[in-house]
Short mmCIF file of C-alpha atoms in Angstrom, two decimals:
data_model
loop_
_atom_site.label_atom_id
_atom_site.label_comp_id
_atom_site.label_asym_id
_atom_site.label_seq_id
_atom_site.Cartn_x
_atom_site.Cartn_y
_atom_site.Cartn_z
CA MET A 1 38.98 -7.06 12.04
CA ALA A 2 36.36 -5.30 14.35
CA LEU A 3 34.10 -7.66 16.79
CA ILE A 4 30.55 -7.08 16.85
CA HIS A 5 29.02 -8.38 20.12
CA TYR A 6 25.19 -9.22 20.32
CA LEU A 7 23.37 -8.63 23.31
CA PRO A 8 21.66 -10.30 25.27
CA ASP A 9 22.53 -13.18 23.07
CA GLU A 10 25.94 -12.86 24.05
CA ILE A 11 26.67 -13.80 20.54
CA GLU A 12 30.13 -12.26 18.97
CA ILE A 13 30.87 -12.14 15.36
CA GLU A 14 33.32 -10.89 12.97
CA ALA A 15 33.07 -7.90 10.91
CA MET A 16 35.30 -7.53 8.00
CA GLU A 17 36.40 -4.27 7.05
CA GLY A 18 34.32 -2.02 5.14
CA GLU A 19 30.96 -4.68 5.95
CA THR A 20 27.66 -2.93 7.76
CA ILE A 21 26.39 -4.23 11.15
CA LEU A 22 23.63 -5.80 9.05
CA LEU A 23 25.69 -8.02 6.44
CA ALA A 24 28.15 -8.96 9.20
CA ALA A 25 24.86 -10.75 11.12
CA LEU A 26 23.34 -12.01 7.97
CA ARG A 27 27.00 -14.10 7.27
CA ALA A 28 27.01 -15.07 10.55
CA GLY A 29 23.45 -16.49 10.45
CA ILE A 30 22.42 -14.33 13.05
CA THR A 31 18.16 -13.37 12.32
CA HIS A 32 18.04 -9.89 11.91
CA ALA A 33 15.02 -7.87 10.39
CA HIS A 34 15.81 -5.84 7.61
CA LEU A 35 12.26 -5.60 5.76
CA CYS A 36 13.35 -3.03 3.17
CA GLY A 37 15.88 -5.76 2.27
CA GLY A 38 18.94 -3.01 3.81
CA SER A 39 18.05 0.12 1.97
CA ALA A 40 17.54 2.51 4.38
CA ARG A 41 14.11 2.55 3.44
CA CYS A 42 12.72 1.25 6.84
CA SER A 43 13.94 1.33 10.26
CA THR A 44 13.71 -1.99 11.62
CA CYS A 45 17.23 -3.15 11.55
CA ARG A 46 17.94 -0.66 13.94
CA VAL A 47 20.17 -1.15 16.63
CA ILE A 48 21.09 0.71 19.90
CA ILE A 49 25.29 0.80 20.40
CA VAL A 50 25.72 -0.13 24.18
CA GLU A 51 29.51 0.06 23.92
CA GLY A 52 31.83 1.55 21.33
CA LEU A 53 29.89 4.21 19.12
CA GLU A 54 33.14 5.70 18.71
CA ASN A 55 33.79 2.88 16.55
CA CYS A 56 30.97 3.25 14.42
CA ALA A 57 31.74 4.98 11.19
CA PRO A 58 29.26 8.37 10.82
CA ARG A 59 25.75 8.47 9.23
CA ASN A 60 25.41 8.58 6.01
CA ALA A 61 22.98 10.64 3.91
CA GLU A 62 20.11 7.71 4.09
CA GLU A 63 20.67 7.09 7.66
CA GLN A 64 20.90 10.68 8.86
CA SER A 65 17.86 11.58 6.73
CA LEU A 66 16.10 8.84 8.60
CA ALA A 67 17.25 9.40 11.85
CA GLU A 68 16.00 13.09 11.76
CA THR A 69 12.75 12.01 10.55
CA LEU A 70 12.36 9.45 13.53
CA ARG A 71 14.33 11.90 16.02
CA LEU A 72 16.92 8.75 16.90
CA ASP A 73 19.26 8.92 19.52
CA PRO A 74 22.62 9.32 18.41
CA LYS A 75 23.13 5.45 19.79
CA VAL A 76 20.57 4.09 17.60
CA ARG A 77 22.17 3.02 14.36
CA LEU A 78 20.56 1.79 11.20
CA ALA A 79 22.53 -1.70 10.89
CA CYS A 80 21.96 -1.90 7.38
CA GLN A 81 24.27 1.52 6.79
CA THR A 82 26.25 1.24 9.49
CA VAL A 83 30.18 0.14 9.50
CA VAL A 84 32.24 -0.42 12.30
CA THR A 85 35.99 0.42 12.57
CA GLY A 86 36.48 -1.14 15.93
CA ASN A 87 34.66 -3.64 18.61
CA VAL A 88 31.25 -2.29 19.52
CA LYS A 89 28.39 -3.87 21.99
CA LEU A 90 24.81 -3.96 20.68
CA ARG A 91 21.09 -4.85 21.09
CA ARG A 92 18.54 -5.20 18.34
CA LEU A 93 15.73 -3.02 18.85
CA VAL A 94 13.30 -4.71 16.91
CA THR A 95 12.89 -8.54 17.92
CA ASP A 96 8.83 -8.64 17.28
CA ILE A 97 9.38 -10.23 14.19
CA LEU A 98 12.03 -12.26 14.30
CA GLU A 99 10.35 -15.54 15.78
CA ASP A 100 8.07 -15.67 12.60
CA VAL A 101 10.18 -14.54 9.56
CA ASP A 102 7.85 -15.82 7.02
CA LEU A 103 5.32 -12.83 7.17
CA THR A 104 4.76 -12.14 3.48
CA SER A 105 3.54 -14.66 1.16
CA LEU A 106 1.87 -12.65 -1.17
CA TYR A 107 -0.39 -13.64 -4.29
CA ILE A 108 1.52 -10.24 -5.87
CA LYS A 109 3.44 -11.27 -8.69
CA GLY A 110 7.32 -11.18 -8.12
CA VAL A 111 6.93 -11.76 -4.36
CA GLU A 112 9.06 -14.55 -2.62
CA PRO A 113 7.01 -16.48 -0.35
CA CYS A 114 9.38 -15.93 2.99
CA SER A 115 10.07 -12.33 2.13
CA ILE A 116 9.43 -9.73 4.39
CA GLY A 117 7.80 -7.14 2.35
CA VAL A 118 8.23 -5.84 -1.04
CA GLU A 119 8.22 -2.35 -3.24
CA LYS A 120 5.65 -2.44 -5.99
CA TYR A 121 4.03 0.08 -8.47
CA ILE A 122 0.63 -0.91 -8.83
CA LEU A 123 -2.91 0.70 -9.42
CA ILE A 124 -5.34 1.13 -6.79
CA LEU A 125 -9.13 1.58 -7.26
CA PHE A 126 -11.17 2.80 -3.94
CA SER A 127 -14.98 3.08 -4.19
CA ASP A 128 -17.53 3.61 -1.51
CA ILE A 129 -21.39 4.43 -1.99
CA ARG A 130 -22.64 7.56 -2.19
CA GLY A 131 -24.74 8.41 0.66
CA PHE A 132 -25.02 4.64 2.27
CA THR A 133 -25.77 6.11 5.57
CA PRO A 134 -29.09 7.63 4.95
CA PHE A 135 -29.80 4.86 2.64
CA ALA A 136 -29.15 1.96 4.80
CA GLU A 137 -31.30 3.81 7.82
CA SER A 138 -34.08 3.65 5.82
CA LEU A 139 -34.09 -0.30 5.19
CA LEU A 140 -34.30 -3.24 7.91
CA SER A 141 -31.13 -4.64 8.94
CA TYR A 142 -31.32 -7.89 6.82
CA ASP A 143 -32.44 -5.90 3.82
CA VAL A 144 -29.03 -3.95 4.25
CA ILE A 145 -26.87 -6.98 4.41
CA HIS A 146 -28.68 -8.13 1.03
CA VAL A 147 -28.28 -5.33 -0.55
CA LEU A 148 -24.25 -5.41 0.39
CA ASN A 149 -23.95 -9.27 -0.45
CA LEU A 150 -25.81 -8.39 -4.46
CA TYR A 151 -23.75 -5.69 -4.91
CA PHE A 152 -20.50 -6.67 -3.66
CA GLN A 153 -21.07 -10.44 -5.87
CA LYS A 154 -21.28 -7.40 -8.63
CA VAL A 155 -18.32 -6.09 -7.35
CA GLY A 156 -16.13 -9.04 -7.22
CA GLU A 157 -17.22 -10.13 -10.59
CA VAL A 158 -16.30 -6.76 -12.18
CA ILE A 159 -13.30 -6.55 -10.74
CA GLY A 160 -12.01 -9.81 -11.18
CA ARG A 161 -13.16 -9.79 -15.05
CA HIS A 162 -10.67 -7.24 -15.24
CA GLY A 163 -7.62 -9.22 -13.86
CA GLY A 164 -7.78 -6.97 -10.42
CA VAL A 165 -8.09 -8.58 -6.66
CA ILE A 166 -10.03 -7.12 -4.10
CA ASN A 167 -7.56 -6.47 -1.18
CA ASN A 168 -9.81 -4.83 1.64
CA TYR A 169 -13.53 -4.18 2.43
CA MET A 170 -14.42 -1.22 4.69
CA GLY A 171 -18.30 -0.76 5.37
CA ASP A 172 -19.63 0.04 1.82
CA GLY A 173 -16.42 0.70 0.18
CA PHE A 174 -13.66 -1.68 -0.80
CA MET A 175 -9.86 -1.46 -2.38
CA ALA A 176 -8.89 -3.53 -5.47
CA LEU A 177 -5.61 -3.38 -6.81
CA PHE A 178 -4.60 -4.07 -10.56
CA GLU A 179 -1.22 -5.48 -11.36
CA ALA A 180 0.52 -5.46 -14.57
CA ASP A 181 4.29 -5.60 -16.00
CA ASP A 182 3.47 -2.84 -18.45
CA PRO A 183 1.66 -0.40 -16.37
CA ALA A 184 -0.75 1.58 -19.24
CA GLU A 185 -2.20 -2.14 -20.10
CA GLY A 186 -2.94 -2.33 -16.11
CA ALA A 187 -4.12 1.16 -15.73
CA LEU A 188 -6.65 0.74 -18.82
CA ARG A 189 -7.86 -2.45 -17.31
CA ALA A 190 -8.47 -0.40 -13.99
CA VAL A 191 -10.29 1.80 -15.76
CA ARG A 192 -12.58 -0.70 -17.75
CA ALA A 193 -13.19 -1.91 -14.25
CA GLY A 194 -14.05 1.40 -13.16
CA LEU A 195 -16.59 1.74 -15.95
CA ASP A 196 -18.20 -1.24 -15.40
CA LEU A 197 -18.58 -1.13 -11.87
CA LEU A 198 -20.96 2.16 -12.75
CA ASP A 199 -23.03 0.19 -15.51
CA ALA A 200 -23.79 -2.58 -13.04
CA VAL A 201 -24.92 0.04 -10.46
CA GLN A 202 -26.94 1.50 -12.50
CA LYS A 203 -28.39 -2.22 -14.13
CA LEU A 204 -29.26 -2.62 -10.32
CA GLU A 205 -31.31 0.35 -9.93
CA PRO A 206 -34.51 -1.21 -11.15
CA TYR A 207 -34.47 -4.09 -8.96
CA LEU A 208 -33.63 -1.98 -5.75
CA GLU A 209 -36.29 0.46 -6.42
CA GLU A 210 -38.66 -2.32 -6.88
CA LEU A 211 -38.13 -4.03 -3.67
CA TYR A 212 -37.53 -0.54 -1.60
CA HIS A 213 -38.15 2.40 -3.87
CA LYS A 214 -34.91 3.64 -3.71
CA SER A 215 -31.20 3.21 -5.19
CA PHE A 216 -27.75 4.53 -5.06
CA GLN A 217 -24.74 5.55 -6.60
CA ILE A 218 -20.92 4.97 -6.26
CA ARG A 219 -17.76 6.94 -6.20
CA ILE A 220 -14.63 5.66 -7.53
CA GLY A 221 -10.99 6.90 -7.23
CA LEU A 222 -7.94 5.23 -9.00
CA HIS A 223 -4.14 5.87 -8.18
CA PHE A 224 -0.98 4.27 -9.91
CA GLY A 225 2.17 4.55 -7.75
CA GLN A 226 4.68 2.74 -5.40
CA VAL A 227 3.63 0.59 -2.22
CA VAL A 228 4.96 -1.60 0.49
CA ALA A 229 3.25 -4.96 0.10
CA GLY A 230 3.35 -7.09 2.79
CA LYS A 231 1.36 -9.28 5.38
CA LEU A 232 -0.21 -7.77 8.53
CA GLY A 233 -2.17 -9.50 11.51
CA SER A 234 -1.41 -11.75 14.47
CA PRO A 235 0.09 -15.49 13.82
CA GLY A 236 -2.36 -17.62 11.96
CA ASN A 237 -4.47 -14.53 11.01
CA LYS A 238 -2.51 -12.73 8.84
CA LYS A 239 -3.60 -10.89 5.63
CA MET A 240 -1.55 -9.48 2.72
CA THR A 241 -2.03 -5.61 2.30
CA VAL A 242 -0.51 -2.76 0.81
CA ILE A 243 0.70 0.47 2.41
CA GLY A 244 2.29 3.94 1.72
CA ASP A 245 1.08 7.35 0.45
CA THR A 246 0.16 5.97 -2.74
CA VAL A 247 -2.65 4.06 -0.71
CA ASN A 248 -4.06 7.32 0.99
CA PHE A 249 -3.98 9.60 -2.07
CA ALA A 250 -5.87 6.75 -3.94
CA SER A 251 -8.43 7.28 -1.02
CA ARG A 252 -8.29 10.86 -1.18
CA ILE A 253 -8.91 10.69 -4.64
CA GLU A 254 -12.29 8.99 -4.26
CA ALA A 255 -13.29 11.17 -1.67
CA ALA A 256 -12.93 14.04 -3.98
CA ASN A 257 -15.72 13.16 -6.09
CA LYS A 258 -17.86 14.82 -3.75
CA GLN A 259 -16.52 17.77 -3.87
CA ALA A 260 -16.22 17.69 -7.75
CA GLY A 261 -19.63 16.29 -8.23
CA THR A 262 -18.36 13.42 -10.38
CA GLN A 263 -18.25 9.78 -9.82
CA PHE A 264 -15.13 8.33 -11.50
CA LEU A 265 -11.85 10.19 -10.93
CA ILE A 266 -8.06 9.30 -11.73
CA SER A 267 -5.03 10.90 -10.80
CA GLU A 268 -2.35 12.71 -13.23
CA ASP A 269 -0.46 9.86 -12.95
CA THR A 270 -3.00 7.23 -14.17
CA TYR A 271 -3.99 9.80 -16.89
CA ALA A 272 -0.89 10.12 -18.22
CA LEU A 273 -0.86 6.32 -18.70
CA VAL A 274 -4.36 6.23 -20.54
CA LYS A 275 -4.81 9.19 -21.79
CA LYS A 276 -5.08 8.22 -25.46
CA GLN A 277 -7.74 6.02 -24.46
CA VAL A 278 -9.77 7.48 -22.42
CA ARG A 279 -12.80 10.22 -22.92
CA VAL A 280 -12.38 12.74 -20.08
CA GLY A 281 -15.36 14.70 -18.95
CA ARG A 282 -13.58 17.55 -16.77
CA ARG A 283 -10.40 18.17 -15.35
CA VAL A 284 -10.70 19.55 -12.04
CA ARG A 285 -7.50 21.13 -9.38
CA LEU A 286 -8.42 20.10 -5.76
CA SER A 287 -6.76 20.37 -2.46
CA LEU A 288 -6.76 16.85 -0.55
CA PRO A 289 -6.78 16.34 3.16
CA GLY A 290 -3.48 15.97 4.27
CA LYS A 291 -1.74 16.95 1.27
CA SER A 292 -0.45 20.02 0.30
CA GLY A 293 -0.82 22.20 -2.41
CA LYS A 294 -3.76 21.40 -5.29
CA TYR A 295 -3.81 18.62 -7.51
CA ASN A 296 -5.28 17.68 -11.29
CA LEU A 297 -7.67 14.83 -11.19
CA TYR A 298 -9.83 13.26 -14.29
CA GLU A 299 -13.25 12.85 -14.40
CA VAL A 300 -13.40 9.45 -17.03
CA ALA A 301 -16.20 9.96 -18.89
CA GLY A 302 -15.63 6.53 -21.01
CA LEU A 303 -13.14 5.13 -23.14
CA ILE A 304 -12.35 6.85 -26.67
CA ASN A 305 -12.40 3.39 -28.28
CA SER A 306 -14.70 0.91 -26.64
CA ASN A 307 -13.97 -1.94 -28.48
CA SER A 308 -9.86 -1.45 -27.57
#
């Protein structure tokens, strides 16, 4: 049986044969960060082996891949993957979250109140106002606030009506999340929300034209994929958010409307979920900033059966 000596705590625990450092630590009641749950999908469980590196089993494929990506020193190991065959001394490298483990009390379904993060498949809708800067510059500041508050009130009503949640506001834009046990059902709700947003903005036009002699249009991007959901922020001021390539991709789809001359684009992954219910105006194939290759995006023109 191997001994694991934790520095600077001066705590020594036993590791059973074939047991990883992380499992041995958790079994012994030692708090050890592992945001991904110990599946080599993050590096928060990393440790530096101070003594006894020769007593650590070689990196497996998952750990080696992550080590190459992060350019980790050979002495830095993932506790969730490293099995020890003899005595070692080590130091945890991620300690900033250990005093506040309750980082992720989410309103996302299926997430335990004390979990630190969770992988979810979700629909992400991005939207912003097209040409908002010149629109805002032509108005007085208080009028801009009035218009935005009016607009976001309508936005909140639409998103909520279709079972979505506005997760973040970014100036004149926002990000909304749509969850569903059935991805196709959730995707259809998100598409309906997008169409209703376009309709709500159109209904605002007469009011804006009467008051300010101008109006605006919006752009919408929708994508379905995997994210990591968790709470970020300082103690007492944490907010649930989602991160991952899915989020970035959804944002780029929204921005691609400018290049395509459209208002509402969805990804191929989203289209696959709703293609029997959605009328497509155009299919465009575009390069997206920060992404290699070209991607098929679909313009949403309406629903095949508006009563469905």
